[in-house]
Coordinates of C-alpha atoms in Angstrom, one line a residue:
X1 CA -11.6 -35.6 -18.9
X2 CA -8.7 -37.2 -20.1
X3 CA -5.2 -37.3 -18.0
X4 CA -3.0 -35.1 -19.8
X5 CA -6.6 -32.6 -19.5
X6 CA -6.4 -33.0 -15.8
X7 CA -2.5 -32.5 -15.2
X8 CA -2.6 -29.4 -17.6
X9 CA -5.8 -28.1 -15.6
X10 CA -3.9 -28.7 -11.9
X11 CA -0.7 -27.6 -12.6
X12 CA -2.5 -24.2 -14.2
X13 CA -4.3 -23.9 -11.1
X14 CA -1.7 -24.8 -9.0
X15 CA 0.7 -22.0 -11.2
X16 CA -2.3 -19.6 -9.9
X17 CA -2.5 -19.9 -6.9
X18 CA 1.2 -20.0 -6.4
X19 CA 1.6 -16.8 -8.6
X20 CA -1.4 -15.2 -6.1
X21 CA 0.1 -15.7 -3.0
X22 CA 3.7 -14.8 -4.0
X23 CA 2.3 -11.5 -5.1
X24 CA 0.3 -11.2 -2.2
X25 CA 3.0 -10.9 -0.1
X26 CA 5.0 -9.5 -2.3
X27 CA 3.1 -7.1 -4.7
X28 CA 6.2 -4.4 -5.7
X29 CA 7.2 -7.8 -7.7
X30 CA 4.6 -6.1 -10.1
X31 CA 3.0 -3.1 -8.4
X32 CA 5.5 0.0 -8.0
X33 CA 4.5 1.2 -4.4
X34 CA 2.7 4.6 -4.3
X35 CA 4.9 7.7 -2.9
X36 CA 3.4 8.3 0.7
X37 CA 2.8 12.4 1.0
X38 CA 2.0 11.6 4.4
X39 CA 1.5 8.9 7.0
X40 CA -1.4 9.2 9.6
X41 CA -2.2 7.1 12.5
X42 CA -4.2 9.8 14.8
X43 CA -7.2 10.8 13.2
X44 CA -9.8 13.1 14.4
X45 CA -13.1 12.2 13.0
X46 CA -15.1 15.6 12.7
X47 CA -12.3 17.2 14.7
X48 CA -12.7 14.9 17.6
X49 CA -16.6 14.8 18.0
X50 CA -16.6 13.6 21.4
X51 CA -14.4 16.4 23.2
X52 CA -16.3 19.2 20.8
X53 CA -18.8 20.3 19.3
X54 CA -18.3 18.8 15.9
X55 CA -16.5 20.0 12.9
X56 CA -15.8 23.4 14.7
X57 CA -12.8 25.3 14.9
X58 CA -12.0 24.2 18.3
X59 CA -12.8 20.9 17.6
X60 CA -9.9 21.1 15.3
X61 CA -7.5 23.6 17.3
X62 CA -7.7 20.7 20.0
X63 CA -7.2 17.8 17.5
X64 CA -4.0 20.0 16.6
X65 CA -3.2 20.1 20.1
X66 CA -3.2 16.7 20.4
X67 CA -0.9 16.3 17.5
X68 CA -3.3 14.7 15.4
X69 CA -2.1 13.2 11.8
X70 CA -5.0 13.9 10.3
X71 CA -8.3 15.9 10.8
X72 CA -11.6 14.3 9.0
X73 CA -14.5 16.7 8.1
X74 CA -17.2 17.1 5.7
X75 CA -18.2 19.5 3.0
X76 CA -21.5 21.2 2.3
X77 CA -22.0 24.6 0.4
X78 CA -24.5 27.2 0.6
X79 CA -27.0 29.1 -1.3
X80 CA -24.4 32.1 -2.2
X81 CA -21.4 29.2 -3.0
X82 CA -19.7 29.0 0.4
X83 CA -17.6 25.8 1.2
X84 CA -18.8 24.7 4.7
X85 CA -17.5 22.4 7.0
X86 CA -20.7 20.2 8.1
X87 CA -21.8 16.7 8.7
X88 CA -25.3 17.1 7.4
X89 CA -27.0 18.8 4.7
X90 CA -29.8 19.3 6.8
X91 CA -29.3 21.3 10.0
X92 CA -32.1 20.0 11.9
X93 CA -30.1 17.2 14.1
X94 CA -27.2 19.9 14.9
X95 CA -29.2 23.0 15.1
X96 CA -32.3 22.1 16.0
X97 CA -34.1 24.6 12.8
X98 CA -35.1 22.3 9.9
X99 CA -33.2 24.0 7.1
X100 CA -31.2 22.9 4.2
X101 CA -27.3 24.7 4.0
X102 CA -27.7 24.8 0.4
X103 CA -30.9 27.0 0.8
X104 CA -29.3 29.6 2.8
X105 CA -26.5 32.1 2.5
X106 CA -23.8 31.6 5.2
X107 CA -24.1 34.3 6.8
X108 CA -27.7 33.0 7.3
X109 CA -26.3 29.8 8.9
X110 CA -27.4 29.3 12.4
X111 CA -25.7 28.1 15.4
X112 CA -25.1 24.3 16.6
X113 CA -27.1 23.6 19.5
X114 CA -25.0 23.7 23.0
X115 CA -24.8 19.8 23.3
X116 CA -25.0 17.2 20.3
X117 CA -25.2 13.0 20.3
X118 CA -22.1 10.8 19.4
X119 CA -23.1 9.5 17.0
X120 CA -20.9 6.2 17.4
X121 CA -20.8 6.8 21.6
X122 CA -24.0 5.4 22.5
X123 CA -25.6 7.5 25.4
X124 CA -23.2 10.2 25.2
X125 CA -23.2 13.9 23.9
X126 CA -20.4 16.4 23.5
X127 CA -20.6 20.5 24.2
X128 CA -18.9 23.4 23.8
X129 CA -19.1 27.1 23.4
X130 CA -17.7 27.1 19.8
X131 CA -21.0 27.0 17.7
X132 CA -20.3 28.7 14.3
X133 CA -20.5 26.7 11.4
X134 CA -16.7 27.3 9.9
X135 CA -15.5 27.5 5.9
X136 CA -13.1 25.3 4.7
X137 CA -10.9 28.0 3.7
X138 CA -10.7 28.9 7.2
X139 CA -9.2 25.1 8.6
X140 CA -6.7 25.3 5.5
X141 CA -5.5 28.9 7.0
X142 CA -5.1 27.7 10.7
X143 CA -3.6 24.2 9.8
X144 CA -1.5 25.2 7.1
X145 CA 0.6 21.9 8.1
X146 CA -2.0 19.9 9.0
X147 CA -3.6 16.9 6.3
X148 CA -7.4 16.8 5.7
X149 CA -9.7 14.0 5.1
X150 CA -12.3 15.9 3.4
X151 CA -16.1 13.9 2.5
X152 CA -17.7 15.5 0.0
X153 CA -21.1 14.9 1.0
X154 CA -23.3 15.5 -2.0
X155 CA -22.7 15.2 -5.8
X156 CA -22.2 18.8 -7.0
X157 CA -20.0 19.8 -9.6
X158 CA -19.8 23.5 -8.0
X159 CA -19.0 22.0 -4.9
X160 CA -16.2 19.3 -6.0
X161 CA -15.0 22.3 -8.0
X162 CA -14.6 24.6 -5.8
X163 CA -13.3 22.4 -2.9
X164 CA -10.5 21.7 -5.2
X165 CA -9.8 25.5 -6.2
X166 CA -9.5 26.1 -2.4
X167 CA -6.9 22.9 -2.2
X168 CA -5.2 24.7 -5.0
X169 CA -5.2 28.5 -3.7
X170 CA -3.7 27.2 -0.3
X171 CA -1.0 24.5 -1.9
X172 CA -2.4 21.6 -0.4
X173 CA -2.3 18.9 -2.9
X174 CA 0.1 16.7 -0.6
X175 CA -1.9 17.3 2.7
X176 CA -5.4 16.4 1.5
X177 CA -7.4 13.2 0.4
X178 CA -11.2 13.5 -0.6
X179 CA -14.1 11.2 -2.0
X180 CA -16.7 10.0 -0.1
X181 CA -18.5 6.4 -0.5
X182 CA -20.2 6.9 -4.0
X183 CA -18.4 6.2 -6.6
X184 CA -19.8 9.1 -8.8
X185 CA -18.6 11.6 -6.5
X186 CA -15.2 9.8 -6.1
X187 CA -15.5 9.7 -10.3
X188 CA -15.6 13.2 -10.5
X189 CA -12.7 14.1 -7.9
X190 CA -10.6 12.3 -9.0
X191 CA -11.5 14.0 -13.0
X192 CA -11.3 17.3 -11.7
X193 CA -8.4 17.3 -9.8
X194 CA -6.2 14.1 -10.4
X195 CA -3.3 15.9 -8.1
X196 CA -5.7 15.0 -4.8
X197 CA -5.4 11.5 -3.8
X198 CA -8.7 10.0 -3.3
X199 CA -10.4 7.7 -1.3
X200 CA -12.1 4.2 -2.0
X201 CA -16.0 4.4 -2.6
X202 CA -18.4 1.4 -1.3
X203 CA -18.4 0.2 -4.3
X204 CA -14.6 -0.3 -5.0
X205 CA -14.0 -1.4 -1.4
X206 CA -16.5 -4.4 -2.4
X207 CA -14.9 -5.0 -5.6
X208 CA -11.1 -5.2 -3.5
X209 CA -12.7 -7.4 -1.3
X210 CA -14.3 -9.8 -4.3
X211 CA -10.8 -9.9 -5.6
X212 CA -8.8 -10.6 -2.9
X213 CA -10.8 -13.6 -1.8
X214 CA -10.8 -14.8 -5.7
X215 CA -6.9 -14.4 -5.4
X216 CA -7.0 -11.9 -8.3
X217 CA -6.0 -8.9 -6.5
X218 CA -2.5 -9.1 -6.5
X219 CA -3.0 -8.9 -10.2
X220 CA -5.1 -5.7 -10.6
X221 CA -3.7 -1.5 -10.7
X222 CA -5.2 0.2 -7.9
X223 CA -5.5 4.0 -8.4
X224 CA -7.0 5.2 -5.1
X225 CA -4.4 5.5 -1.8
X226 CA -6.5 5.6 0.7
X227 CA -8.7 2.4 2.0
X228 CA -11.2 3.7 4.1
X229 CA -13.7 1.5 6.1
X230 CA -15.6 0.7 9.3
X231 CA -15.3 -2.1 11.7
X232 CA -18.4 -3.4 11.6
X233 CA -18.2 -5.1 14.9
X234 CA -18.8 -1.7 16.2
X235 CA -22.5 -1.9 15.4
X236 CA -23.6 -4.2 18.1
X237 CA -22.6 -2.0 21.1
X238 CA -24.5 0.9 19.5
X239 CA -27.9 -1.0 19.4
X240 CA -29.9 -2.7 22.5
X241 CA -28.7 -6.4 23.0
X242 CA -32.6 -7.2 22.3
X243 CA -33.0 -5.1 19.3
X244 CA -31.0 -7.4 17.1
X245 CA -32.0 -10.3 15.5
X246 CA -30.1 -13.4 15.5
X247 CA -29.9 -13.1 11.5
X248 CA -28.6 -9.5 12.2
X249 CA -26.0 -10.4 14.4
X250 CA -24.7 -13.1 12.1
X251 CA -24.3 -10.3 9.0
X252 CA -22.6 -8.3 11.3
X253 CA -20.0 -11.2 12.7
X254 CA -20.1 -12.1 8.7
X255 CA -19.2 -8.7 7.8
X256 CA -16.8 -8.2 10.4
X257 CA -14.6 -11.0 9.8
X258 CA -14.7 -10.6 5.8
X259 CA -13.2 -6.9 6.5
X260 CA -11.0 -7.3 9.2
X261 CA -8.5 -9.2 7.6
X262 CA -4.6 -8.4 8.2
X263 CA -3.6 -10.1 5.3
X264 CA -5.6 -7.9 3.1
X265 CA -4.2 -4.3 5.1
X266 CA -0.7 -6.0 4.6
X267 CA -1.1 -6.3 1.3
X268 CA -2.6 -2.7 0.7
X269 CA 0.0 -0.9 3.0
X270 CA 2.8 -3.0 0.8
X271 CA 1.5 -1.4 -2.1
X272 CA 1.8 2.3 -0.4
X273 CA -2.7 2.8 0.4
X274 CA -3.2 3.4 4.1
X275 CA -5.3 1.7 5.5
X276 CA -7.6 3.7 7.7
X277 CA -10.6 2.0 10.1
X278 CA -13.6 3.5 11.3
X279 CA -15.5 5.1 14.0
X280 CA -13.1 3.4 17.2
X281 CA -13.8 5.1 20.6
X282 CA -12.5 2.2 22.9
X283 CA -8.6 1.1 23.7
X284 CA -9.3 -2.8 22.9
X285 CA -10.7 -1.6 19.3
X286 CA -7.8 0.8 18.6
X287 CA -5.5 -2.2 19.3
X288 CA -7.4 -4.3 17.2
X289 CA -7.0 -2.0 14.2
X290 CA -3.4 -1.6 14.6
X291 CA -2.9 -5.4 15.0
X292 CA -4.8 -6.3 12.3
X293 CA -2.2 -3.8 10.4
X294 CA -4.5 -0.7 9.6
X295 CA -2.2 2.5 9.2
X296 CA -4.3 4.6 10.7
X297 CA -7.5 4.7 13.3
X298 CA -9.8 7.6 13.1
X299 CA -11.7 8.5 16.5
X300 CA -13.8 11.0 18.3
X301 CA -11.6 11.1 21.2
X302 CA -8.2 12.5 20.1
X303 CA -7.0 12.7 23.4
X304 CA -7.5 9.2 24.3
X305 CA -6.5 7.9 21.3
X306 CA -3.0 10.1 21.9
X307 CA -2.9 8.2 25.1
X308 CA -2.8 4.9 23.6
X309 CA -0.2 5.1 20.6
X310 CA 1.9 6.7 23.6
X311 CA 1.9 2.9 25.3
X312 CA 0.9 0.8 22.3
X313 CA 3.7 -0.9 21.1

């Protein structure tokens, strides 16, 4: 390579990477920042899934009480074309009868059983006397003011469909985000009702994460507002010390500190996409999360989550 080559080729890449950082830091140099219909911090996963029963309406009347930001649930439907608010499509784990929702008319819908796991509290369970399997149409009517995180847990086009009428009917378009982590089903929310904003799937949180440690994403349009992810350090205290390999825990540790980056939340929440991290039951990972610059933690404990904004400086 001759010298003039190698002086254009540096001072190219040195122009990059220059140009990177700048808008790194700085990304409404390019980017116009997205409007913000709302700004969470508290949010109850499933309602607050570790003071409740689950996705119930008490789970959420509670969350409410707590003055929540934001309650997170999950959509099924059933046989006669009921939106339902459930974790799984099979009732088995949180009923106890091995039945599919989508095989059975809601009025068919049994009861959750009295106590049910956490699933991201190892060794704990949470009960209550609320056991009725609610409709989404019935959390938009009692939180009127309230913004929903909803999942939309399978890909149906009735279901995406007629999740969005029900957003429609009750005027919600600027207190709900959807999606869940396929990027079909993210696809065809965002086609059928480009007024919700939507989440990131798995697969565009990778590609975020390939182009910010490229230096590219300060270049790239980002339609989604919400950037939703775990913490994947979280994994280790929900499995036996001696049932994890020593490969395992390296992914994990790996994984952690590719995601956990405050330089990449900075840069999202610059741009106007909350930043929301994933399932944090404990006061050293809340403060973690906020440090690190996520907008927003989602919880099962709503109350003790309440406790530590109230101190958290």
């Amino acid at each position: 390579m001759s010298p003039s080559a190698a002086i254009y080729l540096l001072s190219t890449l040195g122009g990059y990477v220059v140009t990177s950082f700048l808008l790194l830091k700085y990304p409404t140099l390019l980017h116009q920042r997205k409007k913000q219909r709302f700004l969470s911090k508290h949010i109850s996963r499933r309602g607050g899934a570790g003071e409740n029963l689950e996705n119930t309406m008490a789970a959420f009347r509670h969350a409410v009480n707590m003055r929540t930001d934001m309650l997170e649930l999950d959509c099924h439907m059933t046989k006669d074309e009921q939106v339902v608010v459930s974790h799984d499509g099979n009732l088995k784990r949180s009923t106890g009868i091995n039945v599919n929702i989508s095989d059975l008319k809601y009025c068919e819908l049994p009861p959750y059983l009295g106590k049910l796991d956490i699933t991201f509290q190892k060794g704990r369970q949470s009960e209550g006397e609320d056991k009725r399997i609610p409709l989404l149409k019935e959390v938009f009517e009692a939180f009127p003011h309230t913004p929903v995180n909803i999942d939309i847990k399978v890909n149906n086009n009735v279901l995406i469909k007629k999740v969005s009428e029900l957003v429609t009917q009750y005027k919600r378009e600027h207190l709900t985000v959807w999606g869940n982590a396929k990027y079909e089903i993210v696809e065809k929310c965002h086609k059928e009702n480009s007024d919700i904003p939507i989440l990131f799937s798995l697969q565009r949180v990778l590609l975020i994460l390939g182009l910010f440690y490229t230096g590219l994403l300060p270049f790239v349009p980002i339609c989604e507002q919400f950037f939703e992810i775990p913490m994947p350090s979280i994994i280790l205290k929900l499995k036996e010390p001696h049932g994890i390999s020593k490969s395992q825990k390296f992914l994990i540790w790996l994984a952690d500190r590719l995601l956990m980056r405050k330089a990449l939340f900075d840069h999202l929440t610059a741009r106007g996409i909350q930043v929301y991290v994933w399932v944090l039951n404990e006061e050293h990972e809340y403060k973690r999360a906020f440090d690190l610059g996520a907008t927003g933690v989602m919880t099962d404990y709503p109350t003790k989550l309440k406790e530590f904004l109230r101190n958290y400086a």
